[in-house]
Amino acid sequence: ESHTQYERVGADVTMKCGSMDWDAAVTWTANGTDIDESHLNGSYLILKNVDLSQSGQYSCYEGSSWHLKYQTNLRVGTPPKEPVLMCRSNNYPKGFYCSWHLPTPTYIPNSFNISVIHGTKDMVCEKDAVPKNRCHIRYLQLFSTVKYKVTLTVTNPLGKNFTTLTFDEFAIVKPDPPESVVAKPVPNNPRRLEVSWQNPSSWPDPESFPLKFFLRYRPLILDQWQHVELSDGTSHTITDAYAGKEYIIQVAAKDNDIGTWSDWSVAVHATPWTEEPKHLTTEAQITETTSASTSSFMAPPTTKICDKGAVVGSGAMAVCWTAGLVVAAYSVLFI
Amino acid sequence: MAAAESPSAALRRRDLCSRGIRLAGKMRADVVDLLDAYVEQQGLDASASVAAVEGVPLAAVERWDEQTGTQRLLENLAAYRAFRALLAQMLEEQREQLGEADAGLGRALAAVLLQVSAFAYHLEELLRLESRGIPGEEGDEEEDGPPPPPRLSLFEQKLRGLGVLRELAQWAVRSVRDLRQLAKPSPATGAASGLAESP
């Protein structure tokens, strides 16, 4: 009969040829290839400091008759390191999901067990078929101040490990990014771009649980983003685009009241309408980078709107207001 | 089966709901700030678990989405009335403990208390709109009134205060959600989201 044997990387492994005596004459093979006698101690096979490449099928045959006396599948691996666990609600208020992975592979099969406790109550996290390392749970209560405690235990034949996450209902709310982001030029408007998007389809009830949005955009040739926070609506018109420049635009979403911002949506590109093919004189209009100081972080705590009206002359000047703090950026125009 | 709402009543309801949502939103922001100040001033650990204290209305609710409009209003009203009394008590305790030493915290507490009272009144308006009788307050029932709670130690008072403010912050979020449900136009058959007669 066949066995499976799990050993740690670096371990010394001794394999016995079933019930054969120590001094019996035997031949060992690894994956069908004869093993040199130097690895034998009598009829025992000795493998020192095993590594991953030594995993495989080991067979032992009686010397003269070539009867198969013993067979084992050697799997070299490691015990699990502490798993990485993440829980998130992208479908609030329906429920949340937890997903996990191991920071390094073990090279042998692992099993995961997850437990969720809400106060004193045990909850069942239903495992998803796909992806495998994920389970979901329905909220039985809403607006609870009692924290959830999720413990993930990973076990394999060489050991076990676990990690715990504790959080409250609001903290893990993070929608998926907005979908179907579209940016279009506006005819006869060289400085405008019309952006529209949709609520993420995973968000079950945007009417009762409205999302707010954060838009960021910049011309491809510059590094710094402009930001606009929008408390409702799924469209916005950019009115301070540099004429003729291709823009990159992204949108993020957040529940109006709780949780954190989604990841950025897929980026879309668009160029404002131009009357005729672009001439490269527009190069001269942009000599200094705009210095919107708040563009270094993703989600500002206060609304920040780039003032569309503050355009001076024919050049590129954008003024961004932040709750009373004025950050003015000037570009020098070359004629 | 509720009769179809008159257009003016529907408008008034939506107006009250949107104002209520703004009130609750502001209230929540102030409660969160107050919580931070409270934790710091009282020397508490922000992550301390506080066991549910008697008399503090819990925001946690099962089957929230199945509640009728009337249930939402009544539960909200009962909660904010309770918070009104609890905050008044906290303010009193605050004054006793510190006298004038911590006027800032006292002022913040008083400001939140004011908003809680205003919100409770706002809820009564919404109930009135639905020609619902407004339930009397607990204090009116002299014969069966609960005995005054035992005097808590200073530390117990502080923990209780933490519990009160935390639940109030949750309630403020819940109230916004409840009012949004209420603001939805109710179908003629008076389904769960509308202000149907309670069964």
Coordinates of C-alpha atoms in Angstrom, one line a residue:
Chain A
E1 CA 0.0 0.0 0.0
S2 CA 1.1 3.5 -0.6
H3 CA 1.9 6.1 2.0
T4 CA 2.5 9.8 2.1
Q5 CA 5.2 11.3 4.2
Y6 CA 5.6 14.9 5.1
E7 CA 9.0 16.3 6.1
R8 CA 10.3 19.7 6.8
V9 CA 12.9 21.4 4.6
G10 CA 16.3 20.7 6.0
A11 CA 15.2 17.7 8.0
D12 CA 17.1 14.3 8.0
V13 CA 14.8 11.6 6.7
T14 CA 15.1 7.9 7.3
M15 CA 12.9 5.5 5.3
K16 CA 12.5 2.0 6.2
C17 CA 11.7 -0.6 3.6
G18 CA 8.4 -1.7 5.2
S19 CA 8.9 -4.8 7.4
M20 CA 12.2 -5.8 5.8
D21 CA 15.1 -6.4 8.2
W22 CA 17.8 -3.8 8.4
D23 CA 20.3 -6.1 6.7
A24 CA 18.1 -7.2 3.8
A25 CA 19.3 -6.5 0.3
V26 CA 17.0 -3.9 -1.2
T27 CA 17.0 -1.3 -4.0
W28 CA 15.4 2.1 -3.6
T29 CA 14.2 4.3 -6.4
A30 CA 13.1 7.9 -6.5
N31 CA 10.5 8.6 -9.1
G32 CA 11.6 5.4 -10.9
T33 CA 15.3 6.2 -10.8
D34 CA 17.7 4.0 -8.8
I35 CA 19.2 5.6 -5.8
D36 CA 22.9 5.2 -5.2
E37 CA 23.9 2.8 -2.4
S38 CA 25.8 5.6 -0.7
H39 CA 22.4 6.8 0.6
L40 CA 21.6 3.5 2.2
N41 CA 22.3 2.4 5.8
G42 CA 21.5 -1.3 5.4
S43 CA 18.1 -1.3 4.0
Y44 CA 17.2 2.1 5.3
L45 CA 17.3 5.1 3.0
I46 CA 18.9 8.1 4.5
L47 CA 18.2 11.5 3.1
K48 CA 20.0 14.3 4.9
N49 CA 18.9 18.0 4.9
V50 CA 16.1 17.4 2.4
D51 CA 15.1 20.1 0.0
L52 CA 12.0 20.6 -2.1
S53 CA 13.5 18.9 -5.1
Q54 CA 13.6 15.7 -3.2
S55 CA 9.8 15.4 -3.1
G56 CA 8.6 12.5 -5.0
Q57 CA 7.7 8.8 -5.1
Y58 CA 10.1 6.6 -3.2
S59 CA 9.9 2.8 -3.7
C60 CA 11.8 0.0 -2.2
Y61 CA 12.3 -3.4 -3.9
E62 CA 13.5 -6.6 -2.5
G63 CA 17.0 -7.3 -3.8
S64 CA 16.7 -10.4 -5.9
S65 CA 13.0 -10.8 -6.6
W66 CA 12.3 -7.1 -7.3
H67 CA 9.1 -7.3 -5.4
L68 CA 7.8 -3.9 -4.4
K69 CA 8.0 -3.9 -0.6
Y70 CA 7.3 -0.3 0.3
Q71 CA 6.3 2.9 -1.4
T72 CA 5.9 6.4 -0.1
N73 CA 5.2 9.7 -1.5
L74 CA 7.6 12.1 0.1
R75 CA 6.4 15.7 0.4
V76 CA 9.0 18.2 1.6
G77 CA 7.6 21.4 2.9
T78 CA 7.4 23.8 5.8
P79 CA 5.0 24.5 8.6
P80 CA 2.7 27.5 7.9
K81 CA 3.8 31.0 8.8
E82 CA 1.3 33.4 10.3
P83 CA -1.4 33.8 7.7
V84 CA -2.4 37.2 6.3
L85 CA -6.1 37.9 6.9
M86 CA -8.2 40.7 5.5
C87 CA -11.9 41.4 6.1
R88 CA -14.0 43.9 4.2
S89 CA -17.5 44.9 3.5
N90 CA -18.0 46.0 -0.1
N91 CA -21.7 45.2 0.0
Y92 CA -22.8 47.0 3.1
P93 CA -25.2 46.5 4.8
K94 CA -25.6 43.0 3.6
G95 CA -22.5 41.5 5.1
F96 CA -18.7 41.2 4.8
Y97 CA -16.1 38.8 3.5
C98 CA -12.8 37.7 4.8
S99 CA -9.9 36.5 2.6
W100 CA -6.6 35.2 3.5
H101 CA -3.3 33.9 2.1
L102 CA 0.0 32.6 3.4
P103 CA 2.9 35.0 3.1
T104 CA 5.2 32.2 1.9
P105 CA 4.2 28.8 0.3
T106 CA 4.5 25.7 2.3
Y107 CA 4.6 23.4 -0.7
I108 CA 2.3 20.9 1.0
P109 CA -1.5 21.0 1.4
N110 CA -2.9 23.4 4.0
S111 CA -6.3 23.6 5.5
F112 CA -7.9 26.8 6.8
N113 CA -10.4 27.2 9.6
I114 CA -12.1 30.5 10.2
S115 CA -14.1 31.5 13.2
V116 CA -16.1 34.7 13.6
I117 CA -17.4 35.9 17.0
H118 CA -19.6 38.8 17.6
G119 CA -19.6 39.5 21.3
T120 CA -20.6 36.1 22.7
K121 CA -22.2 34.9 19.5
D122 CA -20.6 32.5 17.1
M123 CA -21.2 33.3 13.5
V124 CA -20.7 31.1 10.4
C125 CA -18.5 32.4 7.6
E126 CA -19.6 30.5 4.5
K127 CA -16.7 29.5 2.3
D128 CA -16.8 30.7 -1.3
A129 CA -16.2 28.2 -4.0
V130 CA -14.2 30.7 -5.9
P131 CA -11.9 32.2 -4.9
K132 CA -11.0 29.5 -2.5
N133 CA -9.4 31.4 0.3
R134 CA -12.4 33.5 1.0
C135 CA -15.6 33.3 3.0
H136 CA -18.6 35.6 3.5
I137 CA -20.9 36.3 6.3
R138 CA -24.3 38.1 6.5
Y139 CA -24.8 40.7 9.1
L140 CA -27.5 39.7 11.6
Q141 CA -27.4 43.0 13.3
L142 CA -26.6 46.5 12.1
F143 CA -25.3 49.5 14.0
S144 CA -23.7 47.4 16.7
T145 CA -20.9 48.8 18.8
V146 CA -19.8 45.3 19.7
K147 CA -16.7 44.3 17.8
Y148 CA -16.2 41.3 15.5
K149 CA -13.4 38.9 16.2
V150 CA -12.2 36.8 13.3
T151 CA -9.6 34.0 13.9
L152 CA -8.0 32.2 11.0
T153 CA -6.1 29.0 11.8
V154 CA -4.0 27.3 9.1
T155 CA -2.9 23.7 9.6
N156 CA -0.8 21.4 7.6
P157 CA 0.9 18.1 8.5
L158 CA 4.0 19.9 9.7
G159 CA 2.4 22.5 12.0
K160 CA -0.2 25.2 12.5
N161 CA -0.4 28.9 12.9
F162 CA -3.1 31.5 13.3
T163 CA -4.0 35.2 13.2
T164 CA -6.8 37.3 14.6
L165 CA -8.6 40.4 13.4
T166 CA -10.8 42.5 15.6
F167 CA -12.9 45.3 14.1
D168 CA -16.2 47.0 14.3
E169 CA -19.0 47.1 11.7
F170 CA -18.2 50.5 10.3
A171 CA -14.4 50.2 10.1
I172 CA -14.3 47.6 7.3
V173 CA -16.8 49.2 5.0
K174 CA -14.9 49.8 1.7
P175 CA -16.8 49.8 -1.6
D176 CA -15.5 48.5 -4.8
P177 CA -14.3 51.2 -7.2
P178 CA -16.8 53.0 -9.4
E179 CA -17.5 51.2 -12.7
S180 CA -17.8 52.3 -16.3
V181 CA -15.9 55.5 -16.0
V182 CA -16.2 57.4 -19.2
A183 CA -14.5 60.7 -20.0
K184 CA -15.4 62.7 -23.1
P185 CA -14.4 66.0 -24.6
V186 CA -17.1 68.7 -24.8
P187 CA -17.6 70.0 -28.3
N188 CA -16.4 73.6 -28.8
N189 CA -14.9 73.7 -25.3
P190 CA -11.2 73.3 -25.4
R191 CA -10.8 73.2 -21.6
R192 CA -13.6 70.9 -20.6
L193 CA -13.9 67.2 -20.1
E194 CA -17.1 65.4 -19.1
V195 CA -16.6 62.5 -16.7
S196 CA -19.3 60.0 -15.8
W197 CA -19.3 56.7 -13.9
Q198 CA -21.6 54.2 -12.2
N199 CA -21.9 53.0 -8.7
P200 CA -20.0 49.7 -8.2
S201 CA -22.4 46.8 -8.9
S202 CA -21.5 45.1 -5.7
W203 CA -23.0 47.9 -3.6
P204 CA -26.5 46.7 -3.0
D205 CA -28.6 49.8 -2.2
P206 CA -27.1 53.1 -3.3
E207 CA -30.4 54.8 -2.7
S208 CA -30.5 54.1 1.0
F209 CA -26.7 54.0 1.4
P210 CA -25.5 56.6 -1.0
L211 CA -21.9 56.8 -2.0
K212 CA -19.8 59.9 -2.4
F213 CA -17.0 60.1 -4.9
F214 CA -13.5 61.4 -5.3
L215 CA -12.2 62.3 -8.7
R216 CA -8.6 62.8 -9.6
Y217 CA -7.2 63.9 -12.9
R218 CA -4.0 65.2 -14.4
P219 CA -2.5 65.7 -17.9
L220 CA -0.2 62.8 -18.8
I221 CA 2.8 65.1 -19.0
L222 CA 2.5 66.2 -15.3
D223 CA 2.9 64.2 -12.1
Q224 CA 0.6 66.0 -9.8
W225 CA -3.1 65.3 -9.6
Q226 CA -6.0 67.6 -9.2
H227 CA -8.7 66.4 -6.8
V228 CA -12.4 67.0 -6.6
E229 CA -14.7 65.5 -3.9
L230 CA -18.4 65.0 -5.0
S231 CA -21.0 64.4 -2.4
D232 CA -23.6 63.2 -4.9
G233 CA -24.2 62.5 -8.5
T234 CA -22.2 60.2 -10.8
S235 CA -20.8 62.8 -13.2
H236 CA -18.6 65.9 -13.2
T237 CA -17.3 68.3 -15.7
I238 CA -13.7 69.3 -15.5
T239 CA -13.4 72.9 -16.6
D240 CA -9.7 73.7 -16.1
A241 CA -8.1 71.2 -18.5
Y242 CA -5.1 72.3 -20.4
A243 CA -6.1 72.6 -24.0
G244 CA -5.0 69.8 -26.3
K245 CA -3.4 67.7 -23.5
E246 CA -4.3 64.1 -23.0
Y247 CA -5.6 63.5 -19.5
I248 CA -5.7 60.5 -17.2
I249 CA -8.8 60.4 -14.9
Q250 CA -9.8 58.1 -12.0
V251 CA -12.6 57.9 -9.6
A252 CA -13.0 56.4 -6.1
A253 CA -16.1 55.8 -3.9
K254 CA -16.9 55.8 -0.2
D255 CA -20.1 55.4 1.8
N256 CA -21.4 58.8 2.6
D257 CA -21.2 58.2 6.3
I258 CA -18.8 55.4 7.3
G259 CA -15.8 53.3 6.3
T260 CA -13.0 54.1 3.9
W261 CA -12.4 55.0 0.3
S262 CA -12.4 52.4 -2.4
D263 CA -9.4 51.8 -4.5
W264 CA -9.1 54.0 -7.6
S265 CA -11.1 53.0 -10.6
V266 CA -9.6 51.8 -13.9
A267 CA -8.0 54.9 -15.4
V268 CA -9.5 56.5 -18.5
H269 CA -7.8 58.8 -20.9
A270 CA -9.4 61.7 -22.7
T271 CA -8.2 64.9 -24.5
P272 CA -10.3 68.1 -24.6
W273 CA -11.9 69.2 -27.8
T274 CA -9.6 71.1 -30.1
E275 CA -10.5 73.2 -33.1
E276 CA -7.8 71.8 -35.4
P277 CA -4.8 69.4 -35.0
K278 CA -2.7 70.5 -32.1
H279 CA 0.3 72.7 -32.6
L280 CA 3.2 72.3 -30.3
T281 CA 3.1 75.9 -29.2
T282 CA 1.0 74.7 -26.3
E283 CA 4.3 73.2 -24.9
A284 CA 5.3 76.8 -23.9
Q285 CA 2.2 77.3 -21.8
I286 CA 3.2 74.8 -19.1
T287 CA 6.6 75.6 -17.6
E288 CA 6.1 75.2 -13.9
T289 CA 4.2 72.4 -12.3
T290 CA 1.1 73.4 -10.5
S291 CA 1.6 73.1 -6.7
A292 CA -1.6 71.7 -5.3
S293 CA -0.2 70.8 -2.0
T294 CA -3.0 68.5 -1.0
S295 CA -2.6 66.2 -3.9
S296 CA 0.0 64.1 -2.0
F297 CA -2.7 62.1 -0.2
M298 CA -5.6 60.3 -1.6
A299 CA -8.6 61.1 0.4
P300 CA -8.7 64.5 2.1
P301 CA -10.9 65.0 5.1
T302 CA -12.3 68.2 3.7
T303 CA -13.8 69.0 0.4
K304 CA -11.3 70.5 -2.0
I305 CA -12.5 72.0 -5.2
C306 CA -10.3 73.6 -8.0
D307 CA -11.9 76.9 -8.7
K308 CA -13.0 76.8 -12.3
G309 CA -13.4 80.6 -12.5
A310 CA -9.9 81.5 -11.6
V311 CA -8.4 81.3 -15.1
V312 CA -6.3 84.3 -16.0
G313 CA -5.4 85.2 -19.6
S314 CA -4.8 82.5 -22.0
G315 CA -2.5 80.6 -19.8
A316 CA -2.5 77.8 -17.4
M317 CA -3.3 78.8 -13.9
A318 CA -5.2 76.6 -11.5
V319 CA -6.3 77.8 -8.1
C320 CA -7.3 75.2 -5.5
W321 CA -9.2 76.1 -2.3
T322 CA -8.9 74.0 0.8
A323 CA -11.2 75.1 3.6
G324 CA -9.9 78.6 3.7
L325 CA -6.3 77.8 2.8
V326 CA -5.5 79.1 -0.6
V327 CA -2.8 77.4 -2.6
A328 CA -2.1 79.3 -5.7
A329 CA 0.0 77.9 -8.6
Y330 CA 1.3 80.1 -11.3
S331 CA 2.8 79.3 -14.6
V332 CA 4.9 81.7 -16.5
L333 CA 3.7 82.3 -20.0
F334 CA 6.1 82.5 -22.8
I335 CA 4.8 84.2 -25.8
Chain B
M1 CA -53.5 49.4 4.4
A2 CA -52.4 53.0 4.3
A3 CA -54.3 55.4 2.2
A4 CA -52.2 57.1 -0.5
E5 CA -50.4 60.2 0.9
S6 CA -51.4 63.6 -0.3
P7 CA -48.8 65.3 -2.4
S8 CA -48.2 68.1 0.2
A9 CA -47.8 65.6 3.0
A10 CA -45.3 63.6 0.9
L11 CA -43.4 66.8 0.2
R12 CA -43.4 67.9 3.8
R13 CA -42.2 64.4 4.8
R14 CA -39.3 64.5 2.4
D15 CA -38.4 68.0 3.6
L16 CA -38.5 66.9 7.2
C17 CA -36.4 63.8 6.3
S18 CA -33.7 65.7 4.5
R19 CA -33.5 68.3 7.3
G20 CA -33.4 65.5 9.8
I21 CA -30.6 63.8 7.8
R22 CA -28.5 67.0 8.0
L23 CA -29.2 67.4 11.7
A24 CA -28.2 63.8 12.4
G25 CA -25.1 64.2 10.2
K26 CA -24.0 67.3 12.1
M27 CA -24.9 65.6 15.4
R28 CA -22.8 62.6 14.6
A29 CA -19.7 64.7 13.7
D30 CA -20.0 66.6 17.0
V31 CA -20.5 63.4 19.0
V32 CA -17.4 61.9 17.4
D33 CA -15.4 65.0 18.3
L34 CA -16.9 64.9 21.8
L35 CA -16.0 61.2 22.1
D36 CA -12.3 62.0 21.4
A37 CA -12.3 64.9 23.8
Y38 CA -14.1 62.8 26.4
V39 CA -11.7 59.9 26.2
E40 CA -8.7 62.2 26.5
Q41 CA -10.1 64.3 29.4
Q42 CA -11.3 61.4 31.4
G43 CA -8.1 59.5 30.9
L44 CA -9.8 56.5 29.3
D45 CA -8.5 53.9 26.8
A46 CA -10.3 54.6 23.5
S47 CA -10.4 50.9 22.7
A48 CA -11.8 49.9 26.1
S49 CA -14.8 47.6 25.7
V50 CA -17.7 48.9 27.7
A51 CA -20.4 46.4 28.6
A52 CA -23.9 47.4 27.7
V53 CA -25.1 49.7 30.5
E54 CA -28.6 49.7 31.7
G55 CA -30.7 52.5 30.3
V56 CA -28.5 53.2 27.3
P57 CA -30.5 52.5 24.2
L58 CA -28.5 50.2 21.9
A59 CA -28.4 51.1 18.3
A60 CA -27.9 47.5 17.3
V61 CA -30.9 46.1 15.5
E62 CA -31.8 42.9 13.7
R63 CA -33.7 42.9 10.4
W64 CA -33.3 46.6 10.2
D65 CA -34.3 46.6 6.5
E66 CA -37.7 45.1 7.4
Q67 CA -38.7 47.8 9.9
T68 CA -41.7 49.9 9.0
G69 CA -41.4 53.7 8.9
T70 CA -43.4 54.0 12.1
Q71 CA -41.2 51.6 13.9
R72 CA -38.2 53.5 12.9
L73 CA -39.6 56.8 14.1
L74 CA -40.8 55.4 17.4
E75 CA -37.5 53.6 18.1
N76 CA -35.5 56.7 17.2
L77 CA -37.7 58.9 19.4
A78 CA -37.4 56.6 22.4
A79 CA -33.6 56.5 22.0
Y80 CA -33.1 60.2 21.7
R81 CA -35.4 60.9 24.6
A82 CA -33.2 58.5 26.7
F83 CA -30.1 60.2 25.4
R84 CA -31.4 63.5 26.4
A85 CA -31.8 62.3 30.0
L86 CA -28.4 60.5 30.0
L87 CA -26.5 63.5 28.6
A88 CA -28.2 65.8 31.1
Q89 CA -27.1 63.5 33.8
M90 CA -23.5 63.4 32.4
L91 CA -23.5 67.2 32.3
E92 CA -24.5 67.3 36.0
E93 CA -21.9 64.8 37.0
Q94 CA -19.3 66.7 34.9
R95 CA -20.1 69.9 36.8
E96 CA -19.9 68.1 40.2
Q97 CA -16.6 66.5 39.3
L98 CA -14.8 69.3 37.8
G99 CA -16.7 72.5 38.6
E100 CA -15.3 75.0 36.2
A101 CA -12.1 73.2 35.6
D102 CA -13.2 71.7 32.3
A103 CA -15.6 74.1 30.8
G104 CA -14.7 73.0 27.2
L105 CA -15.9 69.5 27.7
G106 CA -19.0 70.7 29.5
R107 CA -19.8 73.1 26.7
A108 CA -19.3 70.4 24.1
L109 CA -21.6 68.1 26.1
A110 CA -24.2 70.8 26.4
A111 CA -24.0 71.5 22.6
V112 CA -24.6 67.8 21.8
L113 CA -27.5 67.7 24.4
L114 CA -29.1 70.6 22.5
Q115 CA -28.8 68.8 19.2
V116 CA -30.2 65.6 20.7
S117 CA -33.2 67.5 22.0
A118 CA -33.7 69.2 18.7
F119 CA -33.5 65.9 16.9
A120 CA -36.1 64.4 19.3
Y121 CA -38.4 67.2 18.6
H122 CA -37.8 66.8 14.8
L123 CA -38.8 63.1 15.2
E124 CA -42.0 64.2 17.0
E125 CA -42.8 66.4 14.0
L126 CA -42.4 63.5 11.6
L127 CA -44.7 61.4 13.8
R128 CA -47.2 64.2 14.0
L129 CA -47.2 64.4 10.2
E130 CA -48.4 60.8 10.1
S131 CA -51.1 61.6 12.5
R132 CA -49.5 59.2 14.9
G133 CA -50.0 59.8 18.5
I134 CA -46.7 60.8 20.1
P135 CA -46.0 58.4 23.0
G136 CA -45.7 60.0 26.4
E137 CA -42.3 60.1 28.0
E138 CA -41.2 57.7 30.7
G139 CA -41.2 60.3 33.4
D140 CA -44.9 60.8 33.1
E141 CA -45.7 57.3 34.5
E142 CA -45.3 58.1 38.1
E143 CA -46.7 54.9 39.6
D144 CA -44.5 52.5 37.7
G145 CA -41.4 54.7 37.3
P146 CA -38.1 52.9 37.8
P147 CA -36.3 53.7 41.0
P148 CA -33.4 56.2 40.7
P149 CA -30.3 54.3 39.7
P150 CA -27.7 53.7 42.4
R151 CA -24.9 56.2 42.7
L152 CA -22.0 55.2 40.5
S153 CA -18.3 55.6 41.4
L154 CA -16.4 58.2 39.5
F155 CA -14.7 55.6 37.3
E156 CA -18.1 53.9 36.7
Q157 CA -19.5 57.3 35.7
K158 CA -16.7 57.8 33.2
L159 CA -17.1 54.3 31.6
R160 CA -20.8 54.9 31.5
G161 CA -20.3 58.2 29.7
L162 CA -18.1 56.4 27.2
G163 CA -20.8 53.9 26.6
V164 CA -23.4 56.6 26.2
L165 CA -21.4 58.6 23.7
R166 CA -20.5 55.5 21.6
E167 CA -24.0 54.4 21.3
L168 CA -25.1 57.9 20.5
A169 CA -22.6 58.0 17.7
Q170 CA -24.0 54.7 16.3
W171 CA -27.5 56.0 16.7
A172 CA -26.7 59.1 14.7
V173 CA -25.6 57.0 11.8
R174 CA -28.6 54.7 12.1
S175 CA -30.9 57.7 12.2
V176 CA -29.5 59.0 8.9
R177 CA -30.2 55.6 7.4
D178 CA -33.6 55.4 8.9
L179 CA -34.6 58.8 7.6
R180 CA -33.4 57.9 4.1
Q181 CA -35.6 54.9 4.2
L182 CA -38.5 57.1 5.3
A183 CA -37.8 59.6 2.6
K184 CA -38.3 57.0 -0.1
P185 CA -41.7 57.3 -1.7
S186 CA -43.9 54.7 -0.2
P187 CA -45.8 52.4 -2.6
A188 CA -49.6 52.5 -2.3
T189 CA -49.7 49.2 -0.5
G190 CA -47.7 50.6 2.4
A191 CA -44.7 48.3 2.2
A192 CA -42.0 48.2 4.8
S193 CA -40.1 51.4 3.8
G194 CA -43.2 53.6 3.9
L195 CA -45.1 54.8 6.9
A196 CA -47.6 52.0 6.9
E197 CA -49.9 51.4 9.9
S198 CA -48.0 49.1 12.2
P199 CA -49.5 45.6 12.4

